């Protein structure tokens, strides 16, 4: 696996999104969503010779904007803030598990990508908490109900 493919796989694992429809998996926990609009945008900007669309550190902000603001999934099992917390936890775990068997330059690149991802996760979490309305919030009433009763303190 090349360094670019490793970076894409790491970001897919952390962010639960992909630009490749073959890697989408709604049955996974968390569901891995295909960002079709962003994939089209990125592939139209790539050179004609490149057939695969891989995520990388330079497109992290585009990925977050697309996932949270432009095309938020309608039936995702978590509200945006919980999604971001889950991503942060996965990033921390992935940073710990970067393999020392990788060449040092690949290892450093992956660590840099994960750290940049963590920084943006914190920024977007603050944006969600600011209640600015930039990031659409799902109805907490829907996502926080349990059979026989509902938890309304977040509504």
GROMACS .gro file of N, CA and C in nm:
model
  465
    1UNK      N    1   0.085  -0.117   0.000
    1UNK     CA    2   0.000   0.000   0.000
    1UNK      C    3   0.090   0.124   0.000
    2UNK      N    4   0.061   0.218  -0.089
    2UNK     CA    5   0.141   0.339  -0.098
    2UNK      C    6   0.111   0.434   0.019
    3UNK      N    7   0.194   0.535   0.035
    3UNK     CA    8   0.173   0.633   0.141
    3UNK      C    9   0.040   0.706   0.125
    4UNK      N   10   0.003   0.739   0.000
    4UNK     CA   11  -0.125   0.807  -0.025
    4UNK      C   12  -0.243   0.716   0.009
    5UNK      N   13  -0.230   0.588  -0.022
    5UNK     CA   14  -0.338   0.493   0.011
    5UNK      C   15  -0.349   0.473   0.161
    6UNK      N   16  -0.235   0.471   0.230
    6UNK     CA   17  -0.236   0.460   0.377
    6UNK      C   18  -0.303   0.582   0.440
    7UNK      N   19  -0.270   0.701   0.389
    7UNK     CA   20  -0.329   0.824   0.441
    7UNK      C   21  -0.480   0.823   0.420
    8UNK      N   22  -0.524   0.780   0.301
    8UNK     CA   23  -0.668   0.770   0.274
    8UNK      C   24  -0.734   0.671   0.369
    9UNK      N   25  -0.672   0.557   0.392
    9UNK     CA   26  -0.729   0.455   0.481
    9UNK      C   27  -0.738   0.506   0.625
   10UNK      N   28  -0.636   0.580   0.669
   10UNK     CA   29  -0.636   0.635   0.805
   10UNK      C   30  -0.750   0.737   0.819
   11UNK      N   31  -0.763   0.827   0.722
   11UNK     CA   32  -0.870   0.927   0.728
   11UNK      C   33  -1.008   0.863   0.718
   12UNK      N   34  -1.020   0.759   0.638
   12UNK     CA   35  -1.148   0.687   0.627
   12UNK      C   36  -1.185   0.625   0.761
   13UNK      N   37  -1.087   0.567   0.829
   13UNK     CA   38  -1.112   0.505   0.959
   13UNK      C   39  -1.150   0.610   1.064
   14UNK      N   40  -1.080   0.722   1.065
   14UNK     CA   41  -1.105   0.826   1.166
   14UNK      C   42  -1.237   0.898   1.140
   15UNK      N   43  -1.258   0.942   1.016
   15UNK     CA   44  -1.371   1.029   0.984
   15UNK      C   45  -1.497   0.955   0.939
   16UNK      N   46  -1.485   0.826   0.913
   16UNK     CA   47  -1.599   0.745   0.868
   16UNK      C   48  -1.663   0.804   0.742
   17UNK      N   49  -1.577   0.848   0.650
   17UNK     CA   50  -1.621   0.896   0.520
   17UNK      C   51  -1.523   0.845   0.415
   18UNK      N   52  -1.567   0.847   0.289
   18UNK     CA   53  -1.482   0.805   0.179
   18UNK      C   54  -1.519   0.881   0.054
   19UNK      N   55  -1.425   0.891  -0.036
   19UNK     CA   56  -1.452   0.948  -0.168
   19UNK      C   57  -1.470   0.838  -0.270
   20UNK      N   58  -1.446   0.716  -0.230
   20UNK     CA   59  -1.458   0.600  -0.318
   20UNK      C   60  -1.585   0.523  -0.281
   21UNK      N   61  -1.682   0.512  -0.372
   21UNK     CA   62  -1.807   0.444  -0.338
   21UNK      C   63  -1.789   0.298  -0.297
   22UNK      N   64  -1.680   0.236  -0.339
   22UNK     CA   65  -1.655   0.096  -0.302
   22UNK      C   66  -1.621   0.081  -0.154
   23UNK      N   67  -1.575   0.188  -0.091
   23UNK     CA   68  -1.539   0.181   0.051
   23UNK      C   69  -1.652   0.223   0.144
   24UNK      N   70  -1.762   0.272   0.088
   24UNK     CA   71  -1.876   0.311   0.171
   24UNK      C   72  -1.937   0.186   0.233
   25UNK      N   73  -1.978   0.198   0.360
   25UNK     CA   74  -2.035   0.084   0.430
   25UNK      C   75  -2.131   0.136   0.537
   26UNK      N   76  -2.259   0.137   0.506
   26UNK     CA   77  -2.358   0.188   0.601
   26UNK      C   78  -2.384   0.089   0.714
   27UNK      N   79  -2.338  -0.033   0.700
   27UNK     CA   80  -2.357  -0.133   0.805
   27UNK      C   81  -2.243  -0.129   0.909
   28UNK      N   82  -2.137  -0.057   0.879
   28UNK     CA   83  -2.023  -0.050   0.971
   28UNK      C   84  -2.060   0.033   1.094
   29UNK      N   85  -1.978   0.022   1.198
   29UNK     CA   86  -1.999   0.101   1.318
   29UNK      C   87  -1.872   0.181   1.346
   30UNK      N   88  -1.870   0.309   1.317
   30UNK     CA   89  -1.975   0.394   1.262
   30UNK      C   90  -1.990   0.373   1.111
   31UNK      N   91  -2.106   0.411   1.057
   31UNK     CA   92  -2.126   0.397   0.913
   31UNK      C   93  -2.025   0.481   0.834
   32UNK      N   94  -1.967   0.423   0.730
   32UNK     CA   95  -1.874   0.495   0.644
   32UNK      C   96  -1.953   0.550   0.526
   33UNK      N   97  -1.960   0.682   0.517
   33UNK     CA   98  -2.042   0.748   0.416
   33UNK      C   99  -1.960   0.789   0.296
   34UNK      N  100  -2.020   0.777   0.178
   34UNK     CA  101  -1.956   0.822   0.054
   34UNK      C  102  -1.993   0.967   0.031
   35UNK      N  103  -1.893   1.053   0.022
   35UNK     CA  104  -1.915   1.194  -0.005
   35UNK      C  105  -1.911   1.215  -0.157
   36UNK      N  106  -2.022   1.184  -0.222
   36UNK     CA  107  -2.027   1.182  -0.368
   36UNK      C  108  -1.999   1.319  -0.430
   37UNK      N  109  -2.058   1.424  -0.373
   37UNK     CA  110  -2.037   1.558  -0.428
   37UNK      C  111  -1.891   1.601  -0.422
   38UNK      N  112  -1.828   1.575  -0.309
   38UNK     CA  113  -1.687   1.611  -0.294
   38UNK      C  114  -1.600   1.523  -0.384
   39UNK      N  115  -1.635   1.396  -0.397
   39UNK     CA  116  -1.560   1.307  -0.485
   39UNK      C  117  -1.564   1.356  -0.629
   40UNK      N  118  -1.680   1.402  -0.675
   40UNK     CA  119  -1.691   1.456  -0.811
   40UNK      C  120  -1.608   1.582  -0.826
   41UNK      N  121  -1.615   1.670  -0.726
   41UNK     CA  122  -1.538   1.795  -0.730
   41UNK      C  123  -1.388   1.767  -0.736
   42UNK      N  124  -1.342   1.675  -0.652
   42UNK     CA  125  -1.199   1.643  -0.647
   42UNK      C  126  -1.154   1.576  -0.776
   43UNK      N  127  -1.233   1.481  -0.826
   43UNK     CA  128  -1.192   1.410  -0.948
   43UNK      C  129  -1.192   1.502  -1.069
   44UNK      N  130  -1.280   1.603  -1.072
   44UNK     CA  131  -1.280   1.697  -1.185
   44UNK      C  132  -1.157   1.788  -1.180
   45UNK      N  133  -1.100   1.809  -1.062
   45UNK     CA  134  -0.982   1.894  -1.048
   45UNK      C  135  -0.852   1.816  -1.066
   46UNK      N  136  -0.859   1.682  -1.058
   46UNK     CA  137  -0.739   1.601  -1.072
   46UNK      C  138  -0.699   1.592  -1.218
   47UNK      N  139  -0.577   1.549  -1.238
   47UNK     CA  140  -0.527   1.528  -1.374
   47UNK      C  141  -0.604   1.413  -1.437
   48UNK      N  142  -0.611   1.413  -1.567
   48UNK     CA  143  -0.684   1.310  -1.641
   48UNK      C  144  -0.629   1.170  -1.617
   49UNK      N  145  -0.499   1.156  -1.590
   49UNK     CA  146  -0.438   1.026  -1.574
   49UNK      C  147  -0.470   0.956  -1.444
   50UNK      N  148  -0.517   1.027  -1.344
   50UNK     CA  149  -0.543   0.968  -1.213
   50UNK      C  150  -0.686   0.918  -1.206
   51UNK      N  151  -0.704   0.790  -1.178
   51UNK     CA  152  -0.839   0.734  -1.175
   51UNK      C  153  -0.896   0.723  -1.034
   52UNK      N  154  -0.811   0.716  -0.932
   52UNK     CA  155  -0.863   0.701  -0.796
   52UNK      C  156  -0.865   0.836  -0.725
   53UNK      N  157  -0.962   0.850  -0.638
   53UNK     CA  158  -0.976   0.972  -0.559
   53UNK      C  159  -0.945   0.936  -0.415
   54UNK      N  160  -0.833   0.985  -0.365
   54UNK     CA  161  -0.789   0.954  -0.230
   54UNK      C  162  -0.795   1.079  -0.144
   55UNK      N  163  -0.838   1.061  -0.020
   55UNK     CA  164  -0.839   1.171   0.076
   55UNK      C  165  -0.697   1.195   0.125
   56UNK      N  166  -0.668   1.322   0.157
   56UNK     CA  167  -0.538   1.355   0.213
   56UNK      C  168  -0.550   1.474   0.308
   57UNK      N  169  -0.442   1.503   0.374
   57UNK     CA  170  -0.436   1.609   0.475
   57UNK      C  171  -0.480   1.744   0.419
   58UNK      N  172  -0.446   1.772   0.295
   58UNK     CA  173  -0.476   1.901   0.235
   58UNK      C  174  -0.625   1.923   0.211
   59UNK      N  175  -0.703   1.818   0.210
   59UNK     CA  176  -0.846   1.835   0.185
   59UNK      C  177  -0.932   1.813   0.310
   60UNK      N  178  -0.868   1.812   0.427
   60UNK     CA  179  -0.943   1.789   0.551
   60UNK      C  180  -1.056   1.889   0.571
   61UNK      N  181  -1.027   2.017   0.549
   61UNK     CA  182  -1.131   2.118   0.569
   61UNK      C  183  -1.248   2.097   0.473
   62UNK      N  184  -1.217   2.064   0.348
   62UNK     CA  185  -1.323   2.034   0.250
   62UNK      C  186  -1.407   1.915   0.294
   63UNK      N  187  -1.342   1.815   0.350
   63UNK     CA  188  -1.413   1.695   0.396
   63UNK      C  189  -1.509   1.732   0.509
   64UNK      N  190  -1.462   1.809   0.606
   64UNK     CA  191  -1.548   1.849   0.718
   64UNK      C  192  -1.664   1.936   0.671
   65UNK      N  193  -1.636   2.032   0.585
   65UNK     CA  194  -1.743   2.119   0.536
   65UNK      C  195  -1.847   2.036   0.461
   66UNK      N  196  -1.801   1.945   0.377
   66UNK     CA  197  -1.894   1.862   0.302
   66UNK      C  198  -1.975   1.771   0.393
   67UNK      N  199  -1.909   1.706   0.488
   67UNK     CA  200  -1.976   1.610   0.576
   67UNK      C  201  -2.072   1.677   0.674
   68UNK      N  202  -2.032   1.792   0.728
   68UNK     CA  203  -2.112   1.855   0.834
   68UNK      C  204  -2.207   1.963   0.784
   69UNK      N  205  -2.171   2.035   0.679
   69UNK     CA  206  -2.247   2.154   0.642
   69UNK      C  207  -2.317   2.138   0.506
   70UNK      N  208  -2.242   2.104   0.402
   70UNK     CA  209  -2.301   2.099   0.268
   70UNK      C  210  -2.390   1.979   0.246
   71UNK      N  211  -2.348   1.862   0.291
   71UNK     CA  212  -2.423   1.739   0.265
   71UNK      C  213  -2.434   1.652   0.390
   72UNK      N  214  -2.491   1.705   0.499
   72UNK     CA  215  -2.501   1.621   0.618
   72UNK      C  216  -2.596   1.504   0.592
   73UNK      N  217  -2.562   1.386   0.639
   73UNK     CA  218  -2.650   1.271   0.615
   73UNK      C  219  -2.781   1.286   0.692
   74UNK      N  220  -2.890   1.246   0.629
   74UNK     CA  221  -3.021   1.262   0.693
   74UNK      C  222  -3.045   1.161   0.804
   75UNK      N  223  -3.006   1.039   0.784
   75UNK     CA  224  -3.037   0.932   0.880
   75UNK      C  225  -2.911   0.881   0.949
   76UNK      N  226  -2.824   0.971   0.992
   76UNK     CA  227  -2.702   0.928   1.060
   76UNK      C  228  -2.736   0.906   1.207
   77UNK      N  229  -2.682   0.802   1.269
   77UNK     CA  230  -2.722   0.767   1.407
   77UNK      C  231  -2.673   0.862   1.515
   78UNK      N  232  -2.593   0.962   1.480
   78UNK     CA  233  -2.540   1.054   1.582
   78UNK      C  234  -2.557   1.199   1.536
   79UNK      N  235  -2.581   1.290   1.632
   79UNK     CA  236  -2.578   1.432   1.597
   79UNK      C  237  -2.434   1.474   1.568
   80UNK      N  238  -2.414   1.589   1.501
   80UNK     CA  239  -2.279   1.631   1.461
   80UNK      C  240  -2.176   1.633   1.574
   81UNK      N  241  -2.212   1.684   1.691
   81UNK     CA  242  -2.113   1.692   1.798
   81UNK      C  243  -2.067   1.553   1.841
   82UNK      N  244  -2.159   1.459   1.852
   82UNK     CA  245  -2.121   1.323   1.890
   82UNK      C  246  -2.036   1.257   1.781
   83UNK      N  247  -2.069   1.286   1.655
   83UNK     CA  248  -1.986   1.237   1.544
   83UNK      C  249  -1.843   1.287   1.560
   84UNK      N  250  -1.827   1.417   1.587
   84UNK     CA  251  -1.694   1.476   1.602
   84UNK      C  252  -1.619   1.417   1.721
   85UNK      N  253  -1.689   1.394   1.832
   85UNK     CA  254  -1.625   1.330   1.948
   85UNK      C  255  -1.576   1.190   1.913
   86UNK      N  256  -1.658   1.116   1.841
   86UNK     CA  257  -1.618   0.982   1.798
   86UNK      C  258  -1.496   0.987   1.707
   87UNK      N  259  -1.494   1.083   1.615
   87UNK     CA  260  -1.379   1.100   1.527
   87UNK      C  261  -1.253   1.132   1.607
   88UNK      N  262  -1.267   1.219   1.707
   88UNK     CA  263  -1.151   1.255   1.790
   88UNK      C  264  -1.098   1.132   1.863
   89UNK      N  265  -1.186   1.053   1.919
   89UNK     CA  266  -1.143   0.931   1.989
   89UNK      C  267  -1.073   0.835   1.893
   90UNK      N  268  -1.128   0.820   1.773
   90UNK     CA  269  -1.063   0.732   1.675
   90UNK      C  270  -0.928   0.789   1.632
   91UNK      N  271  -0.915   0.922   1.623
   91UNK     CA  272  -0.788   0.984   1.587
   91UNK      C  273  -0.683   0.959   1.695
   92UNK      N  274  -0.722   0.972   1.821
   92UNK     CA  275  -0.630   0.946   1.931
   92UNK      C  276  -0.581   0.800   1.925
   93UNK      N  277  -0.675   0.708   1.905
   93UNK     CA  278  -0.638   0.566   1.897
   93UNK      C  279  -0.548   0.539   1.777
   94UNK      N  280  -0.579   0.601   1.663
   94UNK     CA  281  -0.500   0.578   1.542
   94UNK      C  282  -0.360   0.636   1.558
   95UNK      N  283  -0.348   0.751   1.624
   95UNK     CA  284  -0.217   0.811   1.646
   95UNK      C  285  -0.129   0.719   1.730
   96UNK      N  286  -0.189   0.655   1.827
   96UNK     CA  287  -0.114   0.560   1.912
   96UNK      C  288  -0.071   0.436   1.835
   97UNK      N  289  -0.149   0.402   1.733
   97UNK     CA  290  -0.124   0.275   1.664
   97UNK      C  291  -0.051   0.289   1.531
   98UNK      N  292   0.002   0.409   1.501
   98UNK     CA  293   0.080   0.423   1.379
   98UNK      C  294   0.199   0.328   1.390
   99UNK      N  295   0.212   0.242   1.293
   99UNK     CA  296   0.309   0.135   1.300
   99UNK      C  297   0.453   0.183   1.287
  100UNK      N  298   0.536   0.143   1.382
  100UNK     CA  299   0.678   0.177   1.371
  100UNK      C  300   0.747   0.097   1.260
  101UNK      N  301   0.675   0.000   1.203
  101UNK     CA  302   0.731  -0.077   1.092
  101UNK      C  303   0.729   0.000   0.961
  102UNK      N  304   0.653   0.110   0.959
  102UNK     CA  305   0.650   0.195   0.840
  102UNK      C  306   0.783   0.269   0.828
  103UNK      N  307   0.821   0.306   0.706
  103UNK     CA  308   0.940   0.392   0.694
  103UNK      C  309   0.919   0.522   0.772
  104UNK      N  310   1.025   0.577   0.828
  104UNK     CA  311   1.011   0.697   0.912
  104UNK      C  312   0.937   0.812   0.844
  105UNK      N  313   0.960   0.834   0.714
  105UNK     CA  314   0.893   0.945   0.647
  105UNK      C  315   0.742   0.920   0.634
  106UNK      N  316   0.701   0.797   0.612
  106UNK     CA  317   0.558   0.763   0.605
  106UNK      C  318   0.497   0.776   0.744
  107UNK      N  319   0.568   0.727   0.844
  107UNK     CA  320   0.522   0.736   0.982
  107UNK      C  321   0.500   0.882   1.023
  108UNK      N  322   0.595   0.969   0.993
  108UNK     CA  323   0.584   1.111   1.027
  108UNK      C  324   0.470   1.177   0.951
  109UNK      N  325   0.455   1.140   0.824
  109UNK     CA  326   0.347   1.198   0.744
  109UNK      C  327   0.210   1.159   0.800
  110UNK      N  328   0.193   1.032   0.834
  110UNK     CA  329   0.066   0.987   0.891
  110UNK      C  330   0.039   1.055   1.026
  111UNK      N  331   0.140   1.067   1.109
  111UNK     CA  332   0.124   1.134   1.237
  111UNK      C  333   0.085   1.280   1.217
  112UNK      N  334   0.147   1.347   1.120
  112UNK     CA  335   0.113   1.486   1.089
  112UNK      C  336  -0.029   1.500   1.041
  113UNK      N  337  -0.074   1.407   0.960
  113UNK     CA  338  -0.212   1.407   0.910
  113UNK      C  339  -0.310   1.390   1.025
  114UNK      N  340  -0.281   1.297   1.115
  114UNK     CA  341  -0.371   1.271   1.227
  114UNK      C  342  -0.376   1.391   1.322
  115UNK      N  343  -0.262   1.453   1.349
  115UNK     CA  344  -0.259   1.571   1.436
  115UNK      C  345  -0.338   1.685   1.373
  116UNK      N  346  -0.323   1.708   1.244
  116UNK     CA  347  -0.399   1.812   1.175
  116UNK      C  348  -0.548   1.782   1.180
  117UNK      N  349  -0.583   1.656   1.167
  117UNK     CA  350  -0.722   1.613   1.175
  117UNK      C  351  -0.778   1.641   1.314
  118UNK      N  352  -0.701   1.610   1.417
  118UNK     CA  353  -0.746   1.636   1.555
  118UNK      C  354  -0.768   1.785   1.578
  119UNK      N  355  -0.679   1.867   1.527
  119UNK     CA  356  -0.693   2.012   1.545
  119UNK      C  357  -0.821   2.063   1.479
  120UNK      N  358  -0.850   2.016   1.358
  120UNK     CA  359  -0.972   2.057   1.291
  120UNK      C  360  -1.097   2.001   1.359
  121UNK      N  361  -1.087   1.882   1.414
  121UNK     CA  362  -1.200   1.826   1.488
  121UNK      C  363  -1.236   1.915   1.606
  122UNK      N  364  -1.137   1.963   1.677
  122UNK     CA  365  -1.162   2.053   1.790
  122UNK      C  366  -1.227   2.182   1.741
  123UNK      N  367  -1.178   2.237   1.631
  123UNK     CA  368  -1.234   2.360   1.576
  123UNK      C  369  -1.380   2.343   1.536
  124UNK      N  370  -1.410   2.233   1.468
  124UNK     CA  371  -1.549   2.210   1.426
  124UNK      C  372  -1.639   2.177   1.544
  125UNK      N  373  -1.586   2.110   1.645
  125UNK     CA  374  -1.666   2.085   1.766
  125UNK      C  375  -1.701   2.217   1.834
  126UNK      N  376  -1.606   2.310   1.839
  126UNK     CA  377  -1.633   2.443   1.897
  126UNK      C  378  -1.738   2.516   1.814
  127UNK      N  379  -1.732   2.501   1.683
  127UNK     CA  380  -1.831   2.563   1.596
  127UNK      C  381  -1.971   2.507   1.623
  128UNK      N  382  -1.979   2.376   1.642
  128UNK     CA  383  -2.108   2.314   1.673
  128UNK      C  384  -2.159   2.364   1.808
  129UNK      N  385  -2.071   2.370   1.907
  129UNK     CA  386  -2.111   2.412   2.042
  129UNK      C  387  -2.148   2.560   2.049
  130UNK      N  388  -2.097   2.639   1.956
  130UNK     CA  389  -2.127   2.782   1.958
  130UNK      C  390  -2.272   2.811   1.920
  131UNK      N  391  -2.343   2.712   1.875
  131UNK     CA  392  -2.483   2.726   1.835
  131UNK      C  393  -2.501   2.837   1.732
  132UNK      N  394  -2.404   2.849   1.643
  132UNK     CA  395  -2.409   2.954   1.541
  132UNK      C  396  -2.506   2.920   1.429
  133UNK      N  397  -2.546   2.795   1.420
  133UNK     CA  398  -2.635   2.753   1.313
  133UNK      C  399  -2.563   2.717   1.185
  134UNK      N  400  -2.429   2.730   1.183
  134UNK     CA  401  -2.352   2.696   1.063
  134UNK      C  402  -2.360   2.546   1.036
  135UNK      N  403  -2.350   2.467   1.140
  135UNK     CA  404  -2.359   2.322   1.128
  135UNK      C  405  -2.502   2.282   1.163
  136UNK      N  406  -2.577   2.226   1.067
  136UNK     CA  407  -2.715   2.187   1.097
  136UNK      C  408  -2.720   2.078   1.204
  137UNK      N  409  -2.804   2.096   1.301
  137UNK     CA  410  -2.820   2.002   1.412
  137UNK      C  411  -2.944   1.917   1.384
  138UNK      N  412  -2.931   1.787   1.402
  138UNK     CA  413  -3.049   1.701   1.392
  138UNK      C  414  -3.135   1.723   1.514
  139UNK      N  415  -3.259   1.691   1.503
  139UNK     CA  416  -3.348   1.707   1.617
  139UNK      C  417  -3.305   1.613   1.728
  140UNK      N  418  -3.266   1.670   1.840
  140UNK     CA  419  -3.223   1.587   1.953
  140UNK      C  420  -3.340   1.507   2.008
  141UNK      N  421  -3.460   1.556   1.989
  141UNK     CA  422  -3.577   1.485   2.037
  141UNK      C  423  -3.587   1.349   1.969
  142UNK      N  424  -3.556   1.345   1.838
  142UNK     CA  425  -3.560   1.218   1.765
  142UNK      C  426  -3.448   1.125   1.809
  143UNK      N  427  -3.327   1.180   1.822
  143UNK     CA  428  -3.213   1.092   1.849
  143UNK      C  429  -3.200   1.054   1.995
  144UNK      N  430  -3.272   1.121   2.084
  144UNK     CA  431  -3.257   1.094   2.227
  144UNK      C  432  -3.382   1.030   2.286
  145UNK      N  433  -3.461   0.961   2.206
  145UNK     CA  434  -3.578   0.896   2.259
  145UNK      C  435  -3.548   0.749   2.287
  146UNK      N  436  -3.617   0.699   2.388
  146UNK     CA  437  -3.605   0.559   2.423
  146UNK      C  438  -3.746   0.504   2.432
  147UNK      N  439  -3.763   0.376   2.410
  147UNK     CA  440  -3.898   0.319   2.417
  147UNK      C  441  -3.965   0.353   2.551
  148UNK      N  442  -4.082   0.411   2.543
  148UNK     CA  443  -4.158   0.440   2.663
  148UNK      C  444  -4.131   0.575   2.724
  149UNK      N  445  -4.020   0.641   2.687
  149UNK     CA  446  -3.995   0.775   2.743
  149UNK      C  447  -3.896   0.848   2.651
  150UNK      N  448  -3.888   0.977   2.675
  150UNK     CA  449  -3.794   1.054   2.593
  150UNK      C  450  -3.709   1.141   2.684
  151UNK      N  451  -3.590   1.170   2.638
  151UNK     CA  452  -3.498   1.254   2.713
  151UNK      C  453  -3.502   1.390   2.647
  152UNK      N  454  -3.565   1.487   2.713
  152UNK     CA  455  -3.587   1.617   2.652
  152UNK      C  456  -3.493   1.726   2.703
  153UNK      N  457  -3.400   1.697   2.789
  153UNK     CA  458  -3.318   1.803   2.846
  153UNK      C  459  -3.228   1.868   2.742
  154UNK      N  460  -3.203   1.806   2.628
  154UNK     CA  461  -3.118   1.864   2.525
  154UNK      C  462  -3.199   1.942   2.422
  155UNK      N  463  -3.331   1.943   2.432
  155UNK     CA  464  -3.415   2.004   2.330
  155UNK      C  465  -3.435   2.152   2.354
   0.00000   0.00000   0.00000
